[in-house]
Short mmCIF file of N, CA and C in Angstrom, two decimals:
data_model
loop_
_atom_site.label_atom_id
_atom_site.label_comp_id
_atom_site.label_asym_id
_atom_site.label_seq_id
_atom_site.Cartn_x
_atom_site.Cartn_y
_atom_site.Cartn_z
N ILE Z 1 2.62 0.61 -33.80
CA ILE Z 1 1.79 0.24 -32.55
C ILE Z 1 0.76 0.70 -32.34
N ALA Z 2 -0.56 0.09 -32.09
CA ALA Z 2 -1.37 0.92 -32.28
C ALA Z 2 -1.52 1.12 -30.31
N THR Z 3 -2.38 2.58 -30.28
CA THR Z 3 -2.37 2.67 -28.76
C THR Z 3 -4.17 2.76 -28.49
N PRO Z 4 -3.99 1.98 -27.09
CA PRO Z 4 -5.74 2.18 -27.27
C PRO Z 4 -6.14 3.52 -26.46
N THR Z 5 -7.31 3.70 -27.01
CA THR Z 5 -7.92 5.19 -26.47
C THR Z 5 -9.02 4.66 -25.55
N PHE Z 6 -9.09 5.57 -24.93
CA PHE Z 6 -10.17 5.07 -23.77
C PHE Z 6 -11.02 6.65 -23.84
N ALA Z 7 -12.31 6.07 -23.49
CA ALA Z 7 -13.52 7.31 -23.29
C ALA Z 7 -13.30 7.90 -21.97
N GLN Z 8 -13.65 8.85 -22.49
CA GLN Z 8 -13.99 9.69 -20.97
C GLN Z 8 -14.86 9.30 -19.84
N THR Z 9 -14.50 9.00 -18.64
CA THR Z 9 -15.32 8.19 -17.56
C THR Z 9 -16.49 9.67 -17.43
N ALA Z 10 -17.51 9.14 -17.63
CA ALA Z 10 -18.80 9.86 -17.67
C ALA Z 10 -19.20 10.26 -15.88
N PRO Z 11 -19.43 11.62 -15.46
CA PRO Z 11 -19.81 11.97 -14.04
C PRO Z 11 -20.15 10.49 -13.48
N GLU Z 12 -21.41 10.51 -13.74
CA GLU Z 12 -22.09 9.22 -13.32
C GLU Z 12 -21.22 8.16 -12.75
N ASP Z 13 -20.69 7.76 -13.84
CA ASP Z 13 -20.05 6.16 -13.76
C ASP Z 13 -18.86 6.52 -12.84
N ALA Z 14 -18.08 7.70 -12.69
CA ALA Z 14 -17.27 7.63 -11.66
C ALA Z 14 -17.86 7.95 -10.19
N TYR Z 15 -18.68 8.71 -10.11
CA TYR Z 15 -19.57 8.56 -9.03
C TYR Z 15 -20.05 7.21 -8.39
N ASP Z 16 -20.57 6.35 -9.38
CA ASP Z 16 -20.75 5.04 -8.63
C ASP Z 16 -19.64 4.48 -8.52
N TYR Z 17 -18.25 4.15 -8.98
CA TYR Z 17 -17.27 3.78 -9.01
C TYR Z 17 -16.95 4.19 -7.43
N ARG Z 18 -16.48 5.63 -7.40
CA ARG Z 18 -16.12 6.08 -5.97
C ARG Z 18 -17.14 5.74 -4.80
N HIS Z 19 -18.39 5.84 -5.07
CA HIS Z 19 -19.68 5.12 -3.94
C HIS Z 19 -19.02 3.75 -3.39
N SER Z 20 -18.88 2.97 -4.53
CA SER Z 20 -18.89 1.20 -4.38
C SER Z 20 -17.20 1.39 -3.61
N VAL Z 21 -16.07 1.75 -4.02
CA VAL Z 21 -14.71 1.91 -3.61
C VAL Z 21 -15.03 2.54 -1.98
N MET Z 22 -15.74 3.29 -1.45
CA MET Z 22 -15.70 3.70 -0.36
C MET Z 22 -16.91 3.21 0.52
N LYS Z 23 -17.75 2.62 -0.25
CA LYS Z 23 -18.54 1.60 0.65
C LYS Z 23 -17.38 0.35 0.99
N SER Z 24 -16.55 0.33 -0.14
CA SER Z 24 -15.86 -1.08 0.42
C SER Z 24 -15.00 -0.71 1.81
N LEU Z 25 -14.09 0.54 1.60
CA LEU Z 25 -13.41 1.13 2.70
C LEU Z 25 -14.14 0.97 4.13
N GLY Z 26 -15.50 1.42 4.13
CA GLY Z 26 -16.12 1.41 5.37
C GLY Z 26 -16.52 0.04 5.63
N SER Z 27 -16.88 -1.01 4.91
CA SER Z 27 -17.00 -2.29 5.09
C SER Z 27 -15.78 -3.31 5.85
N HIS Z 28 -14.72 -2.76 5.13
CA HIS Z 28 -13.58 -3.42 5.55
C HIS Z 28 -12.97 -3.06 7.08
N ALA Z 29 -13.62 -1.36 7.12
CA ALA Z 29 -12.87 -1.00 8.47
C ALA Z 29 -13.77 -1.45 9.43
N HIS Z 30 -15.05 -1.50 8.93
CA HIS Z 30 -15.79 -1.78 10.15
C HIS Z 30 -15.52 -3.72 10.29
N ALA Z 31 -15.23 -4.60 9.42
CA ALA Z 31 -14.72 -5.87 9.92
C ALA Z 31 -13.42 -5.74 10.52
N PHE Z 32 -12.51 -4.99 10.38
CA PHE Z 32 -11.74 -4.62 11.48
C PHE Z 32 -11.78 -4.66 12.96
N PHE Z 33 -12.52 -3.32 12.71
CA PHE Z 33 -13.15 -3.16 14.21
C PHE Z 33 -13.83 -4.83 14.70
N LEU Z 34 -14.40 -5.18 14.38
CA LEU Z 34 -15.45 -6.29 14.60
C LEU Z 34 -14.09 -7.24 15.12
N ILE Z 35 -13.13 -7.68 14.46
CA ILE Z 35 -12.12 -8.61 15.15
C ILE Z 35 -11.34 -7.78 16.21
N PHE Z 36 -10.91 -6.31 15.68
CA PHE Z 36 -9.61 -6.18 17.00
C PHE Z 36 -10.48 -5.75 18.14
N SER Z 37 -11.95 -5.81 18.20
CA SER Z 37 -12.81 -5.51 19.53
C SER Z 37 -13.27 -6.88 20.14
N GLY Z 38 -12.85 -7.40 19.55
CA GLY Z 38 -13.27 -9.15 20.00
C GLY Z 38 -14.68 -9.68 19.66
N LYS Z 39 -15.37 -9.10 19.10
CA LYS Z 39 -16.90 -9.68 18.60
C LYS Z 39 -17.19 -10.59 17.52
N VAL Z 40 -15.74 -10.56 16.95
CA VAL Z 40 -15.40 -11.84 15.74
C VAL Z 40 -14.39 -12.57 15.65
N ASP Z 41 -14.31 -13.59 16.11
CA ASP Z 41 -13.04 -14.20 16.50
C ASP Z 41 -12.66 -14.70 14.83
N GLN Z 42 -11.64 -14.00 14.69
CA GLN Z 42 -11.34 -13.97 13.22
C GLN Z 42 -9.91 -13.45 13.03
N PRO Z 43 -9.14 -13.51 13.78
CA PRO Z 43 -7.32 -12.83 13.99
C PRO Z 43 -7.06 -12.72 12.96
N THR Z 44 -6.73 -14.26 12.53
CA THR Z 44 -6.04 -14.06 11.16
C THR Z 44 -6.43 -13.12 10.15
N GLN Z 45 -7.46 -12.80 10.06
CA GLN Z 45 -8.17 -11.84 9.03
C GLN Z 45 -8.05 -10.32 9.27
N MET Z 46 -7.71 -10.10 10.17
CA MET Z 46 -7.13 -8.65 10.63
C MET Z 46 -6.29 -8.11 9.64
N SER Z 47 -5.12 -8.44 9.30
CA SER Z 47 -4.27 -8.05 8.48
C SER Z 47 -5.00 -8.05 6.97
N THR Z 48 -5.60 -8.91 6.41
CA THR Z 48 -6.13 -8.97 5.45
C THR Z 48 -7.16 -7.42 5.27
N HIS Z 49 -7.78 -7.47 6.25
CA HIS Z 49 -8.70 -6.30 6.01
C HIS Z 49 -7.91 -4.84 6.38
N ALA Z 50 -6.94 -5.04 7.07
CA ALA Z 50 -6.22 -3.77 7.01
C ALA Z 50 -5.36 -3.56 5.98
N ASN Z 51 -4.77 -4.32 5.07
CA ASN Z 51 -4.15 -4.27 3.77
C ASN Z 51 -5.03 -3.77 2.85
N ALA Z 52 -6.38 -4.17 2.88
CA ALA Z 52 -7.38 -3.59 1.63
C ALA Z 52 -7.61 -2.43 2.04
N ILE Z 53 -7.61 -1.90 3.85
CA ILE Z 53 -8.14 -0.25 3.54
C ILE Z 53 -6.73 0.36 3.27
N ALA Z 54 -5.54 -0.16 3.51
CA ALA Z 54 -4.42 0.72 2.95
C ALA Z 54 -4.42 0.68 1.37
N ALA Z 55 -4.70 -0.29 0.87
CA ALA Z 55 -4.85 -0.34 -0.99
C ALA Z 55 -5.90 0.97 -1.50
N ILE Z 56 -7.20 0.75 -0.49
CA ILE Z 56 -8.34 1.57 -0.88
C ILE Z 56 -7.87 2.70 -0.35
N GLY Z 57 -6.70 3.20 0.78
CA GLY Z 57 -6.29 4.43 1.15
C GLY Z 57 -5.44 5.00 0.34
N ALA Z 58 -4.87 4.28 -0.58
CA ALA Z 58 -3.78 4.49 -1.60
C ALA Z 58 -4.60 5.33 -3.02
N GLU Z 59 -5.81 4.76 -3.17
CA GLU Z 59 -6.16 5.52 -4.40
C GLU Z 59 -7.31 6.48 -4.02
N ILE Z 60 -7.30 6.79 -2.59
CA ILE Z 60 -8.63 7.73 -2.40
C ILE Z 60 -8.42 9.10 -3.55
N SER Z 61 -7.32 9.93 -3.52
CA SER Z 61 -7.21 10.64 -4.56
C SER Z 61 -7.73 10.51 -6.12
N THR Z 62 -7.65 9.47 -6.33
CA THR Z 62 -8.17 9.16 -7.73
C THR Z 62 -9.37 8.86 -7.77
N LEU Z 63 -10.12 9.16 -6.52
CA LEU Z 63 -11.43 8.67 -6.89
C LEU Z 63 -12.73 10.19 -7.39
N PHE Z 64 -11.78 11.33 -7.26
CA PHE Z 64 -12.75 12.63 -7.40
C PHE Z 64 -12.17 13.42 -8.56
N PRO Z 65 -12.06 12.74 -9.67
CA PRO Z 65 -11.69 13.26 -10.88
C PRO Z 65 -12.57 14.69 -11.43
N PRO Z 66 -11.92 15.67 -11.78
CA PRO Z 66 -12.38 16.94 -12.03
C PRO Z 66 -13.91 16.41 -12.99
N GLY Z 67 -14.81 17.22 -12.29
CA GLY Z 67 -16.24 16.69 -13.32
C GLY Z 67 -16.98 15.69 -12.47
N SER Z 68 -16.84 14.93 -11.87
CA SER Z 68 -17.14 13.88 -11.26
C SER Z 68 -18.11 14.22 -10.27
N ASN Z 69 -18.76 15.11 -9.70
CA ASN Z 69 -19.21 15.72 -8.99
C ASN Z 69 -20.90 15.33 -9.69
N VAL Z 70 -21.85 14.94 -9.03
CA VAL Z 70 -22.93 14.59 -9.62
C VAL Z 70 -24.19 15.01 -8.21
N ASP Z 71 -25.58 15.25 -8.63
CA ASP Z 71 -26.37 15.88 -8.15
C ASP Z 71 -26.75 14.92 -6.65
N ASP Z 72 -26.70 13.71 -6.45
CA ASP Z 72 -26.82 12.65 -5.57
C ASP Z 72 -25.73 12.15 -4.71
N SER Z 73 -24.65 13.02 -4.82
CA SER Z 73 -23.41 12.46 -4.50
C SER Z 73 -23.58 13.06 -3.00
N HIS Z 74 -22.77 12.98 -1.76
CA HIS Z 74 -22.83 13.64 -0.76
C HIS Z 74 -21.32 14.60 -0.80
N ALA Z 75 -20.79 14.25 -1.76
CA ALA Z 75 -19.02 15.22 -1.75
C ALA Z 75 -19.84 16.56 -2.42
N LEU Z 76 -19.02 17.33 -1.68
CA LEU Z 76 -19.21 18.85 -1.59
C LEU Z 76 -18.22 19.40 -2.67
N PRO Z 77 -18.94 20.46 -3.61
CA PRO Z 77 -17.80 21.13 -4.59
C PRO Z 77 -17.00 21.39 -4.16
N LEU Z 78 -16.65 21.89 -2.80
CA LEU Z 78 -15.39 22.27 -2.29
C LEU Z 78 -14.24 21.57 -2.64
N ILE Z 79 -14.28 20.16 -2.98
CA ILE Z 79 -13.41 19.14 -3.37
C ILE Z 79 -12.31 19.68 -4.49
N TRP Z 80 -13.55 19.88 -5.52
CA TRP Z 80 -12.89 20.49 -6.73
C TRP Z 80 -12.59 21.76 -6.77
N GLU Z 81 -13.39 22.57 -5.87
CA GLU Z 81 -12.87 23.98 -5.79
C GLU Z 81 -11.37 24.39 -5.18
N GLU Z 82 -10.81 23.41 -4.02
CA GLU Z 82 -9.72 23.88 -3.51
C GLU Z 82 -8.86 22.22 -3.71
N PRO Z 83 -8.21 21.91 -4.82
CA PRO Z 83 -7.54 20.70 -5.16
C PRO Z 83 -6.68 20.52 -4.45
N GLU Z 84 -5.65 21.35 -4.14
CA GLU Z 84 -4.34 21.47 -3.31
C GLU Z 84 -5.17 20.93 -2.34
N GLN Z 85 -5.74 21.31 -1.40
CA GLN Z 85 -6.26 21.13 0.11
C GLN Z 85 -6.68 19.88 0.39
N PHE Z 86 -7.64 19.39 -0.97
CA PHE Z 86 -7.84 17.99 -0.97
C PHE Z 86 -7.06 17.09 -0.78
N SER Z 87 -5.78 17.34 -1.82
CA SER Z 87 -4.65 16.32 -2.05
C SER Z 87 -4.22 16.03 -0.90
N GLU Z 88 -4.04 17.12 0.10
CA GLU Z 88 -3.50 17.22 1.29
C GLU Z 88 -4.27 15.94 2.40
N VAL Z 89 -5.59 16.05 2.16
CA VAL Z 89 -6.34 15.36 3.16
C VAL Z 89 -6.38 13.75 2.61
N ALA Z 90 -6.44 13.82 1.31
CA ALA Z 90 -6.47 12.43 0.61
C ALA Z 90 -4.99 11.93 1.24
N GLN Z 91 -3.92 12.69 1.00
CA GLN Z 91 -2.54 11.91 1.21
C GLN Z 91 -2.47 11.51 2.88
N ASN Z 92 -3.05 12.37 3.26
CA ASN Z 92 -3.36 11.86 5.03
C ASN Z 92 -3.87 10.99 5.42
N ALA Z 93 -5.09 10.81 4.46
CA ALA Z 93 -5.79 9.27 4.53
C ALA Z 93 -4.83 8.03 4.12
N GLU Z 94 -4.14 8.28 3.12
CA GLU Z 94 -3.23 7.27 2.46
C GLU Z 94 -2.39 7.11 3.58
N ILE Z 95 -1.75 8.06 4.31
CA ILE Z 95 -0.55 7.80 5.09
C ILE Z 95 -1.10 7.19 6.49
N ALA Z 96 -2.49 7.46 6.99
CA ALA Z 96 -3.13 6.98 8.19
C ALA Z 96 -3.52 5.28 7.54
N THR Z 97 -3.85 4.75 6.40
CA THR Z 97 -4.49 3.54 6.12
C THR Z 97 -3.27 2.51 6.15
N ALA Z 98 -1.79 3.07 5.75
CA ALA Z 98 -0.34 2.36 5.52
C ALA Z 98 -0.19 2.32 6.92
N ARG Z 99 -0.32 3.18 7.94
CA ARG Z 99 0.26 2.92 9.40
C ARG Z 99 -0.68 1.86 9.85
N LEU Z 100 -1.87 1.53 9.62
CA LEU Z 100 -2.85 0.32 10.38
C LEU Z 100 -2.50 -0.83 9.92
N ALA Z 101 -1.97 -0.59 8.22
CA ALA Z 101 -1.67 -2.13 8.03
C ALA Z 101 -0.42 -2.17 9.13
N ALA Z 102 0.41 -1.40 8.90
CA ALA Z 102 1.78 -1.89 9.36
C ALA Z 102 1.73 -2.12 10.82
N ALA Z 103 0.39 -1.56 11.89
CA ALA Z 103 0.20 -1.74 12.86
C ALA Z 103 -0.10 -3.29 13.12
N ALA Z 104 -1.16 -3.18 12.16
CA ALA Z 104 -1.67 -4.48 12.26
C ALA Z 104 -0.58 -5.93 11.91
N VAL Z 105 0.13 -5.90 11.25
CA VAL Z 105 1.06 -6.49 11.10
C VAL Z 105 2.01 -6.85 12.18
N SER Z 106 2.20 -5.73 13.24
CA SER Z 106 3.27 -5.81 14.29
C SER Z 106 2.90 -6.78 15.87
N GLY Z 107 1.23 -6.86 15.41
CA GLY Z 107 0.83 -7.73 16.23
C GLY Z 107 0.64 -6.73 17.48
N ASP Z 108 1.13 -5.50 17.78
CA ASP Z 108 1.05 -4.54 18.95
C ASP Z 108 -0.55 -4.06 19.43
N ARG Z 109 -1.17 -4.51 20.35
CA ARG Z 109 -2.58 -3.85 20.34
C ARG Z 109 -2.65 -2.15 20.65
N GLN Z 110 -1.79 -1.96 21.10
CA GLN Z 110 -1.73 -0.32 21.46
C GLN Z 110 -1.30 0.45 19.90
N ALA Z 111 -0.27 -0.20 19.27
CA ALA Z 111 -0.15 0.53 18.25
C ALA Z 111 -1.20 0.41 17.23
N VAL Z 112 -1.96 -0.67 17.08
CA VAL Z 112 -3.30 -1.04 16.02
C VAL Z 112 -4.12 0.29 16.56
N ALA Z 113 -4.57 0.03 17.79
CA ALA Z 113 -5.54 0.89 18.41
C ALA Z 113 -5.27 2.62 18.03
N GLN Z 114 -3.97 2.97 18.52
CA GLN Z 114 -3.56 4.35 17.80
C GLN Z 114 -3.82 4.28 16.50
N ALA Z 115 -3.43 3.31 15.50
CA ALA Z 115 -3.48 3.77 14.16
C ALA Z 115 -4.71 3.47 13.83
N PHE Z 116 -5.81 2.61 14.28
CA PHE Z 116 -7.40 3.10 14.02
C PHE Z 116 -8.03 4.42 14.50
N ARG Z 117 -7.36 4.64 15.50
CA ARG Z 117 -8.15 5.95 15.89
C ARG Z 117 -7.52 7.35 15.22
N ALA Z 118 -6.44 6.87 14.57
CA ALA Z 118 -5.87 7.74 13.75
C ALA Z 118 -6.55 8.02 12.31
N LEU Z 119 -6.86 6.57 11.81
CA LEU Z 119 -7.52 6.23 10.63
C LEU Z 119 -9.29 7.24 10.49
N GLY Z 120 -9.57 6.65 12.01
CA GLY Z 120 -10.78 7.45 12.24
C GLY Z 120 -10.65 9.11 12.15
N ASN Z 121 -10.16 9.56 12.78
CA ASN Z 121 -9.54 10.76 12.83
C ASN Z 121 -9.55 11.45 11.51
N SER Z 122 -8.63 10.75 10.33
CA SER Z 122 -8.49 10.86 9.31
C SER Z 122 -9.92 11.19 8.40
N CYS Z 123 -10.54 10.20 8.68
CA CYS Z 123 -12.08 10.11 8.03
C CYS Z 123 -12.95 10.90 8.40
N LYS Z 124 -13.06 11.43 9.75
CA LYS Z 124 -13.76 12.79 9.97
C LYS Z 124 -13.40 13.91 9.30
N GLY Z 125 -12.07 13.84 9.49
CA GLY Z 125 -11.58 15.05 9.26
C GLY Z 125 -11.93 15.50 7.60
N CYS Z 126 -11.83 14.51 6.82
CA CYS Z 126 -11.92 14.82 5.39
C CYS Z 126 -13.88 14.71 5.10
N HIS Z 127 -14.80 14.10 5.80
CA HIS Z 127 -15.73 14.01 5.69
C HIS Z 127 -16.40 15.26 6.51
N ASP Z 128 -15.84 15.84 7.39
CA ASP Z 128 -16.32 17.08 8.12
C ASP Z 128 -16.76 18.24 7.18
N ARG Z 129 -15.27 18.43 6.53
CA ARG Z 129 -15.10 19.50 5.25
C ARG Z 129 -15.59 19.35 3.71
N TYR Z 130 -15.61 17.98 3.47
CA TYR Z 130 -15.71 17.79 2.04
C TYR Z 130 -16.99 17.01 1.85
N ARG Z 131 -17.76 16.41 2.74
CA ARG Z 131 -18.57 15.39 2.61
C ARG Z 131 -20.22 16.50 3.11
N GLU Z 132 -21.10 16.19 2.74
CA GLU Z 132 -22.55 16.65 2.78
C GLU Z 132 -23.20 15.75 4.23
N ASP Z 133 -23.62 16.54 5.22
CA ASP Z 133 -23.97 15.86 6.24
C ASP Z 133 -25.21 15.34 5.86
N HIS Z 134 -25.36 14.29 6.47
CA HIS Z 134 -26.76 13.44 6.06
C HIS Z 134 -27.09 12.26 6.90
N ASP Z 135 -28.17 11.96 7.19
CA ASP Z 135 -28.59 10.77 8.16
C ASP Z 135 -28.74 9.62 7.97
#
């Protein structure tokens, strides 16, 4: 039986992929917020966005493979210098995204608000330590 071999992902491609996935996460979070805040009347789609957020959250730790930092990235080298600490932050994000999805299904507005705030805090915690400040 032949086993396929895969070329190692180029750092620029890993960055492009990471950037696309994180942009998607932000877009789903924004769409979720627009529905939750009542600015958009699509309540049946709130769980769709929450589930997408959770699916992406489960993959965050895989988006920063060793050697994937590139010059135009906003990711700080600290991610690769302290992989255990970054792994913990990524795991916290995974938990926060899963809790948001569960809260959205519950229909409990207070639980959704709490979970969405917790997700925001998780994102902020990671960005404050591991992302270059930019305007």
